[in-house]
Each structure stands twice: as C-alpha cells, then as structure tokens.
Coordinates of C-alpha atoms in Angstrom, one line a residue:
M1 CA -25.6 27.4 14.9
L2 CA -24.1 26.8 18.4
P3 CA -20.3 26.7 18.8
A4 CA -20.4 22.9 19.1
A5 CA -22.3 22.5 15.8
R6 CA -19.8 24.8 14.1
L7 CA -17.0 22.6 15.3
Q8 CA -18.7 19.5 14.0
A9 CA -19.2 21.1 10.6
A10 CA -15.5 22.0 10.5
I11 CA -14.6 18.4 11.4
E12 CA -16.8 17.1 8.6
I13 CA -15.3 19.5 6.0
L14 CA -11.7 18.6 7.1
Q15 CA -12.6 15.0 6.7
S16 CA -13.8 15.7 3.1
L17 CA -10.6 17.5 2.4
E18 CA -8.7 14.3 3.0
N19 CA -10.5 12.6 0.1
T20 CA -10.3 15.3 -2.6
A21 CA -7.8 17.3 -4.7
K22 CA -10.2 20.3 -4.7
P23 CA -8.9 23.6 -3.2
A24 CA -10.1 24.2 0.3
D25 CA -12.0 27.4 -0.6
L26 CA -13.9 25.5 -3.3
L27 CA -14.8 22.7 -1.0
L28 CA -16.0 25.1 1.6
R29 CA -18.3 26.8 -0.9
E30 CA -19.8 23.4 -1.8
A31 CA -20.2 22.4 1.9
F32 CA -22.0 25.6 2.6
R33 CA -24.4 25.1 -0.3
A34 CA -25.3 21.8 1.4
R35 CA -25.7 23.6 4.7
R36 CA -28.1 26.4 3.7
Y37 CA -29.2 26.7 7.3
A38 CA -25.8 28.1 8.2
G39 CA -25.9 31.9 8.3
A40 CA -23.1 34.3 7.3
K41 CA -21.6 34.3 10.8
D42 CA -21.7 30.5 11.0
R43 CA -20.0 30.2 7.6
A44 CA -17.3 32.6 8.6
A45 CA -16.7 30.9 11.9
I46 CA -16.5 27.4 10.3
A47 CA -14.2 28.6 7.5
E48 CA -11.9 30.2 10.1
R49 CA -11.7 27.0 12.0
V50 CA -10.9 24.9 8.8
F51 CA -8.2 27.3 7.7
A52 CA -6.7 27.6 11.2
V53 CA -6.3 23.8 11.3
L54 CA -4.7 23.8 7.8
R55 CA -2.2 26.5 8.9
R56 CA -1.4 24.8 12.2
R57 CA -1.9 21.2 11.2
A58 CA 1.6 19.9 12.2
L59 CA 1.3 21.4 15.6
C60 CA -2.2 20.1 16.2
A61 CA -1.2 16.6 15.0
W62 CA 2.0 16.7 17.2
R63 CA 0.0 17.8 20.3
M64 CA -2.7 15.1 19.8
G65 CA -0.6 12.3 18.3
G66 CA -2.8 11.8 15.3
E67 CA -4.0 13.4 12.1
D68 CA -7.7 12.6 11.7
A69 CA -9.9 15.6 11.5
R70 CA -11.4 15.3 15.0
L71 CA -8.0 15.1 16.7
L72 CA -6.8 18.1 14.6
V73 CA -9.7 20.2 15.8
L74 CA -9.1 19.1 19.4
G75 CA -5.4 20.0 19.0
L76 CA -6.4 23.5 17.7
L77 CA -8.5 24.1 20.7
V78 CA -5.7 23.1 23.0
T79 CA -3.2 25.3 21.2
E80 CA -5.6 28.2 21.5
G81 CA -5.7 27.7 25.3
V82 CA -9.3 26.4 25.6
T83 CA -9.7 24.7 28.9
G84 CA -10.4 21.0 29.3
E85 CA -13.8 21.7 30.9
T86 CA -14.8 23.8 27.9
I87 CA -13.6 21.2 25.4
A88 CA -15.6 18.5 27.2
A89 CA -18.7 20.7 27.0
L90 CA -18.2 21.3 23.3
F91 CA -17.6 17.5 22.7
S92 CA -20.7 16.3 24.5
G93 CA -22.8 15.0 21.6
N94 CA -25.5 17.7 22.2
A95 CA -26.8 20.4 19.9
Y96 CA -25.5 18.7 16.7
G97 CA -22.0 18.9 18.1
P98 CA -19.1 16.4 18.1
A99 CA -19.6 13.0 19.9
P100 CA -18.4 12.8 23.5
L101 CA -14.7 12.5 24.1
S102 CA -13.3 9.0 24.2
E103 CA -11.2 7.8 27.1
A104 CA -8.2 7.8 24.7
E105 CA -8.9 11.4 23.7
K106 CA -9.2 12.4 27.4
H107 CA -5.9 10.8 28.1
V108 CA -4.1 12.6 25.2
L109 CA -5.6 15.9 26.2
A110 CA -4.4 15.4 29.8
T111 CA -0.8 14.3 28.8
P112 CA 0.9 16.8 26.5
P113 CA 4.0 15.6 24.6
K114 CA 7.4 15.9 26.3
G115 CA 9.9 18.4 25.1
A116 CA 9.7 21.1 22.4
P117 CA 8.2 20.4 19.0
P118 CA 10.7 19.8 16.2
A119 CA 11.5 22.4 13.6
W120 CA 9.2 20.9 11.0
V121 CA 6.3 21.2 13.4
T122 CA 6.9 24.8 14.4
G123 CA 7.5 25.6 10.8
E124 CA 4.4 23.8 9.6
Y125 CA 5.8 21.9 6.7
P126 CA 6.1 18.2 5.8
K127 CA 9.1 16.6 7.5
F128 CA 10.4 15.1 4.2
L129 CA 10.8 18.7 2.8
E130 CA 13.1 19.9 5.6
A131 CA 16.3 19.5 3.6
E132 CA 14.9 21.2 0.5
L133 CA 13.5 24.1 2.6
E134 CA 16.8 24.5 4.4
A135 CA 18.6 24.6 1.1
A136 CA 16.1 27.3 -0.1
F137 CA 16.2 29.6 2.9
G138 CA 19.2 28.6 5.0
P139 CA 19.2 30.3 8.5
A140 CA 16.1 32.4 7.4
L141 CA 13.9 29.2 7.3
P142 CA 12.0 30.0 10.5
Q143 CA 11.4 33.6 9.3
A144 CA 10.3 32.3 5.8
M145 CA 7.9 29.8 7.3
A146 CA 6.4 32.3 9.7
A147 CA 5.7 34.5 6.7
M148 CA 4.2 31.6 4.9
A149 CA 1.8 31.0 7.8
G150 CA 0.2 34.4 7.4
R151 CA -2.6 35.5 5.1
A152 CA -1.6 36.9 1.7
P153 CA -2.8 40.3 0.5
I154 CA -5.1 40.5 -2.5
D155 CA -3.1 41.3 -5.6
L156 CA -4.6 42.5 -8.8
R157 CA -3.1 42.9 -12.3
V158 CA -4.6 45.8 -14.2
N159 CA -5.4 45.0 -17.8
T160 CA -3.9 47.8 -19.7
L161 CA -5.7 46.7 -22.9
K162 CA -8.8 48.2 -21.2
M163 CA -7.5 51.1 -19.1
P164 CA -4.5 52.3 -17.2
R165 CA -3.7 51.4 -13.6
E166 CA -4.5 54.9 -12.2
R167 CA -8.0 54.8 -13.6
V168 CA -8.7 51.3 -12.1
A169 CA -7.2 52.3 -8.8
A170 CA -9.4 55.5 -8.7
A171 CA -12.5 53.6 -9.6
L172 CA -12.0 50.9 -7.0
T173 CA -11.2 53.6 -4.3
A174 CA -14.4 55.3 -5.2
E175 CA -16.2 52.0 -4.5
G176 CA -14.7 51.8 -1.1
F177 CA -11.8 49.4 -1.7
P178 CA -8.6 50.2 0.2
V179 CA -6.4 49.8 -2.9
F180 CA -2.8 50.9 -3.4
S181 CA -0.1 50.3 -6.0
A182 CA 1.9 47.1 -5.7
P183 CA 5.5 47.7 -4.8
H184 CA 7.2 46.3 -7.9
S185 CA 4.8 45.5 -10.8
P186 CA 3.8 48.5 -13.0
W187 CA 0.4 46.8 -13.5
G188 CA -0.2 45.7 -9.9
L189 CA -2.6 46.9 -7.3
R190 CA -2.8 45.5 -3.8
L191 CA -5.4 45.3 -1.0
P192 CA -5.0 44.0 2.6
P193 CA -5.9 40.4 3.3
G194 CA -9.6 39.7 3.3
E195 CA -10.6 43.1 1.9
G196 CA -13.5 42.0 -0.1
S197 CA -12.2 39.6 -2.7
A198 CA -15.8 38.3 -3.3
R199 CA -17.0 41.8 -3.8
L200 CA -14.1 42.6 -6.1
G201 CA -15.1 39.7 -8.3
A202 CA -18.7 41.1 -8.6
T203 CA -17.6 44.6 -9.7
A204 CA -18.4 46.0 -13.1
L205 CA -14.6 46.6 -13.5
F206 CA -13.8 42.9 -13.1
R207 CA -16.7 41.7 -15.2
G208 CA -15.6 44.1 -17.9
G209 CA -12.0 42.7 -17.9
A210 CA -10.3 45.8 -16.4
F211 CA -8.3 43.6 -13.9
E212 CA -7.5 40.1 -12.9
F213 CA -6.5 38.5 -9.6
Q214 CA -2.8 37.7 -9.8
D215 CA 0.0 37.7 -7.3
E216 CA 2.6 40.3 -7.9
A217 CA 5.3 37.6 -8.2
A218 CA 3.6 36.2 -11.3
Q219 CA 3.4 39.8 -12.7
I220 CA 7.2 40.2 -12.1
A221 CA 7.8 37.0 -14.0
V222 CA 5.8 38.2 -17.0
R223 CA 7.7 41.5 -17.0
L224 CA 11.0 39.5 -17.1
C225 CA 9.6 37.8 -20.3
D226 CA 10.0 41.2 -21.9
A227 CA 7.3 40.4 -24.5
K228 CA 6.9 43.2 -27.0
P229 CA 4.4 44.1 -29.8
G230 CA 5.1 42.2 -33.0
M231 CA 6.8 39.2 -31.3
R232 CA 5.8 35.6 -31.7
V233 CA 5.2 34.2 -28.2
L234 CA 4.1 30.8 -26.8
D235 CA 2.8 30.1 -23.4
L236 CA 3.5 26.3 -23.4
A237 CA 1.7 25.3 -20.2
A238 CA -0.9 28.1 -20.1
G239 CA -3.4 26.6 -17.7
T240 CA -6.3 29.0 -17.4
G241 CA -4.3 31.8 -18.8
G242 CA -3.3 34.2 -16.1
K243 CA 0.1 34.9 -17.5
T244 CA -1.1 34.5 -21.1
L245 CA -3.4 37.5 -20.6
A246 CA -0.6 39.5 -19.0
L247 CA 1.6 38.7 -22.1
A248 CA -1.2 39.9 -24.4
A249 CA -1.4 43.2 -22.6
A250 CA 2.4 43.6 -22.7
M251 CA 2.3 42.9 -26.5
E252 CA -0.6 45.3 -27.0
N253 CA -2.4 42.6 -29.0
K254 CA 0.2 43.0 -31.7
G255 CA 2.1 40.0 -33.0
E256 CA 1.2 36.4 -32.4
L257 CA 0.5 35.0 -28.9
C258 CA -0.2 31.2 -28.7
A259 CA -1.4 29.4 -25.5
A260 CA -1.2 25.6 -25.3
D261 CA -2.3 23.2 -22.5
I262 CA -3.1 19.5 -22.4
A263 CA -6.3 20.1 -20.4
P264 CA -9.3 21.2 -22.5
A265 CA -11.2 22.4 -19.5
R266 CA -8.4 24.9 -18.6
L267 CA -8.3 26.1 -22.2
E268 CA -12.1 26.8 -22.1
Q269 CA -11.6 28.9 -19.1
L270 CA -8.7 30.7 -20.8
K271 CA -11.0 31.4 -23.8
A272 CA -13.6 33.0 -21.7
R273 CA -11.1 35.0 -19.8
A274 CA -9.4 36.2 -23.0
E275 CA -12.8 37.3 -24.4
R276 CA -13.5 39.3 -21.2
A277 CA -10.1 40.9 -21.3
G278 CA -10.2 41.7 -25.0
A279 CA -6.9 39.7 -25.4
A280 CA -5.9 38.4 -28.8
V281 CA -4.8 34.8 -28.0
R282 CA -4.5 31.8 -30.3
I283 CA -5.6 28.8 -28.1
C284 CA -4.1 25.4 -29.1
K285 CA -4.4 21.9 -27.6
K286 CA -0.9 21.2 -29.1
P287 CA 1.9 23.8 -29.5
P288 CA 2.2 25.1 -33.0
E289 CA 5.5 24.9 -34.9
G290 CA 8.3 27.2 -33.9
P291 CA 10.4 29.2 -34.0
F292 CA 9.2 31.6 -31.4
D293 CA 10.9 34.8 -30.1
L294 CA 9.8 33.8 -26.6
V295 CA 8.5 30.6 -25.0
L296 CA 7.2 30.7 -21.4
V297 CA 7.2 27.5 -19.4
D298 CA 5.0 28.2 -16.4
A299 CA 5.5 24.6 -15.2
P300 CA 3.2 22.5 -13.0
C301 CA 4.8 22.3 -9.6
S302 CA 4.4 21.6 -5.9
G303 CA 2.8 25.0 -5.2
T304 CA 5.0 25.4 -2.1
G305 CA 5.1 29.1 -2.9
T306 CA 1.3 29.5 -2.5
W307 CA 1.0 28.1 1.0
R308 CA -0.3 31.4 2.3
R309 CA -3.2 31.2 -0.1
Q310 CA -3.7 27.4 -0.2
P311 CA -2.5 26.0 3.1
E312 CA -3.9 22.6 2.2
L313 CA -1.2 22.1 -0.4
R314 CA 1.4 21.8 2.4
W315 CA -0.1 18.4 3.3
R316 CA -0.9 17.1 -0.1
I317 CA 2.6 17.0 -1.6
T318 CA 4.4 13.6 -1.3
P319 CA 7.9 12.5 -2.3
E320 CA 6.4 10.5 -5.1
R321 CA 4.4 13.5 -6.5
L322 CA 7.5 15.7 -6.2
K323 CA 9.6 13.2 -8.3
E324 CA 6.8 13.1 -10.9
L325 CA 6.7 16.9 -11.1
T326 CA 10.4 17.3 -11.6
G327 CA 10.3 14.8 -14.4
L328 CA 7.5 16.7 -16.0
Q329 CA 9.4 20.0 -15.6
D330 CA 12.4 18.6 -17.4
E331 CA 10.1 17.3 -20.2
L332 CA 8.5 20.7 -20.7
L333 CA 11.8 22.5 -20.7
D334 CA 13.2 20.1 -23.3
R335 CA 10.1 20.5 -25.5
A336 CA 10.3 24.3 -25.2
A337 CA 14.0 24.3 -26.2
G338 CA 13.1 23.1 -29.7
L339 CA 10.6 25.8 -30.2
V340 CA 12.8 28.8 -29.4
G341 CA 14.2 30.6 -32.4
P342 CA 17.8 31.9 -32.8
K343 CA 18.4 34.8 -30.3
G344 CA 15.1 33.9 -28.7
R345 CA 14.4 33.4 -25.0
L346 CA 12.9 30.7 -22.8
V347 CA 11.5 31.8 -19.5
Y348 CA 11.0 29.0 -16.9
A349 CA 8.8 29.8 -13.9
T350 CA 7.2 27.9 -11.0
C351 CA 5.2 28.9 -7.9
S352 CA 7.6 26.8 -5.9
V353 CA 10.4 27.6 -3.5
L354 CA 12.1 24.2 -3.7
P355 CA 15.5 24.1 -5.3
C356 CA 14.8 20.7 -6.8
E357 CA 12.0 22.3 -8.9
N358 CA 13.9 25.5 -9.7
G359 CA 17.6 26.0 -9.9
E360 CA 18.3 22.3 -10.2
R361 CA 16.0 22.0 -13.2
V362 CA 17.7 25.0 -14.9
E363 CA 21.2 23.6 -14.3
G364 CA 20.2 20.2 -15.7
F365 CA 18.6 21.9 -18.7
L366 CA 21.8 23.9 -19.5
K367 CA 23.8 20.7 -19.4
R368 CA 21.4 19.1 -22.0
H369 CA 21.2 22.2 -24.1
E370 CA 24.5 24.0 -24.5
D371 CA 23.1 26.5 -26.9
F372 CA 21.2 28.2 -24.1
A373 CA 22.7 30.4 -21.3
V374 CA 21.2 32.2 -18.3
V375 CA 20.3 35.8 -18.8
T376 CA 20.7 37.5 -15.4
A377 CA 17.3 38.5 -14.3
A378 CA 18.4 41.7 -12.5
S379 CA 20.0 43.0 -15.7
L380 CA 16.6 42.9 -17.4
W381 CA 14.8 44.9 -14.7
P382 CA 14.5 48.6 -15.3
G383 CA 15.7 50.4 -12.2
E384 CA 16.2 48.8 -8.8
P385 CA 15.2 45.1 -9.0
P386 CA 12.8 43.6 -6.5
P387 CA 14.2 41.7 -3.5
G388 CA 15.2 38.2 -4.4
M389 CA 16.2 39.1 -8.0
T390 CA 19.8 38.4 -8.9
R391 CA 20.7 35.7 -11.4
F392 CA 17.2 34.4 -11.1
F393 CA 14.1 35.8 -9.4
K394 CA 13.2 34.1 -6.2
G395 CA 10.2 35.7 -4.6
A396 CA 9.1 35.0 -1.0
P397 CA 6.7 36.6 1.5
H398 CA 9.4 37.5 3.9
T399 CA 11.7 39.2 1.3
A400 CA 9.7 40.5 -1.7
G401 CA 6.3 40.4 0.0
T402 CA 5.0 38.1 -2.8
D403 CA 4.1 34.5 -3.0
G404 CA 7.0 32.1 -3.2
F405 CA 8.1 32.1 -6.8
F406 CA 10.9 31.3 -9.2
A407 CA 11.8 32.6 -12.7
A408 CA 14.8 32.1 -14.9
V409 CA 15.5 33.7 -18.3
L410 CA 17.4 31.5 -20.7
G411 CA 18.7 33.0 -23.9
K412 CA 19.4 31.0 -27.0
A413 CA 22.6 31.6 -29.1

C-alpha cells in the first residue's frame, strides 16, 4: 500500500471507532481481516496512525477546529511537521488515498489557531474532567498526563499454582523475551512496551496457564486483599476473572473462592481461563449467601487509569456515563457490605484516577455503614510500600510506574 492508501485506511478505521464500544485494538484486528491485501508493514503503519491520533486527539482537533476522522488525521500530519505541499499530494484522491482537500480544509491548514492550546488540549483529556484530574494530581497534573500519553509496558502475573516466578522468567528469557521482575508485585514480570505481546500469547507457557497478562497495579490490589488458604472469598464483579485467578493462586486453591458477574459471556471467559490456570473457582451468576472473610469489589469504572493501554477511552467517557458509574459503584459497595462477615474485609478497587470514583465513594460508604473502617493500605504491605500507597493505594504511571489504579481496604467490626 502507498502512504496515501494507508492514511485513508486509518481514516476509515477512526470513523468506525466513533460508532462502536469495541476496544481499538480489537477493531483494528477486524479491519485488517477485511483488508487482507494489507501486508505486515501496512498494518503496522496504519495501526500506528490510528493510535497516534487517539493519543493526540485533543491537539489534532484543536488545530483543525473539528473532530471528524479526516480532520484528525490532517491535524496529526500538521503536528508532525508535514508540509502543506506533501499533505496536498497525499490528499489527492489518487492511489486509493483520501479525497482532495476542500477549500475549507485548505483554509484551516493555512490558518493555525491563535494563542497557546489550553491545558486540557496539551494534557489530552476531556475538558469536563479537568477539575477531577486537578483534584487527583494537583500541580503534578501535566506530569501525570504526559506519563499517561506514553505506551505501557507489558506486565505479566505468574500463576504460582503452576510454577514459581523464577522458572517462568528463565523460560521466557530462553525464548528471547527481555523479561525482568516487576518492581513491587512478588508475582509480576515486566517487558518493555511492544516487546512481543502477540508472541507471548502464543507461547506454550501462556497456553499452559503459567502466566496471565495483568498490570502490576492490579496485582498490588490483589496482594492488599491478603487472601489466605482456607478463607471464604467472593469476587463480586469478577468480569473475565483476572483478579479472581490471582486470588485463587494466593489461596493455593484451598478454601472457597466464588466469582460472580451479571454478564454470562464474561463468566464463560472466566471459566475457560480458570481451567487453563488450574484455579479452583466457583462461578456464579448471582452472589452466594454470606458471610465471607473477604469480598472484592473490582467495580466498573471510567477506565481513566488505563489510558496508556486504551487511549480511545479518553474520548468515550461522558458526564452522564460517569454519573451512572458512580451510582453503580455505590450499589455494589452496599451489596458487598451485607456479605462481609464479622472481622472480615471489603476491598474496593477501580482502574480509575478520578476522586469521584475512588475516595468519594469510600467516604460515602463509610457514612452509610458505620460498622466499617479504613484499614491503612501501607500497614498491610510487607516492607517498603509501593509509591502512592498510604491510607489507600493510588497507582499512576508517573509515580508507581503502573496503570492508574485505586484500592481501599475496609475492615468490618
């Protein structure tokens, strides 16, 4: 494919993203299946363009004065320093490339906006989230958003039901993967960004359940759960079971581990993953009766902490959806409270950095449930706690080197 044809493919994929809730990487795979003529280099170049626009969408839109896919791609070219002559040649309508530039587009290209872009543009976040993000990061907001704009490393959680971390690390190293121990999780391994995630998923180790893909922040949250063999544990909003499987390993398959979720499709994925991992999990559509020693509420959230991995989520969250999510988070917390036994614990976690989904939800819960109190997260961590862990754990790329994450441990009297 010629460069112009690659640009047109990127425009079409970005247009498709506007009309779906699918993750960008999944949509790209589907798009490439429909474009079998695209070679490996073509696919890589198109994907790079799509993700570059998603990571710099606010700046591209600000520069071009609009948010449709074609304008965003034009804005990306401008911000990359591509000359007007070259842009006109790419947008000529030839070689399956984009249609020729309109007079309006030519005018916008020739007349950049006056003044400096506002903070929400340079920070690449929705304007309505500015107050929340300022509350989360304070003066470090620019630094936090710059870190969120980068690519995330590949984090793995070794399944100790199968083999110890050292053996998995040695085996992956022998296969040519540049793997090293994660900084904080005793089960974690890390690879640099882009270092063969597809190849990792094809290894015999992965197919045999020796490891899972899981950001270190999620592993830290599971360690704060302090699940032990013989306990009765519930993962109330288990999803596809990433943290459920980590709990099973921590419990050494001893005790009772229940996983519940309202979505049957997610539970089916969990079932398959549990079989591969050799994890003893009781899968339930509805939570069983309490009491439990531990209830984990890994709540549905905005996903603001995962912007490095899923930059499209920056532009999908709306004020209405955020309000809906905080209501659901309160509902799950209240439901969990009734399932925790005396002296038991409730762990609340999100992959969000927004105070309205994190600390504010916990404070509201404590007012409604006076028989619970915060257990200081740092006091539960053996040795030096990870950065961002004090009363709660607040992970972030610029501090802990993890995804953005929140975890609170709540003990019942």
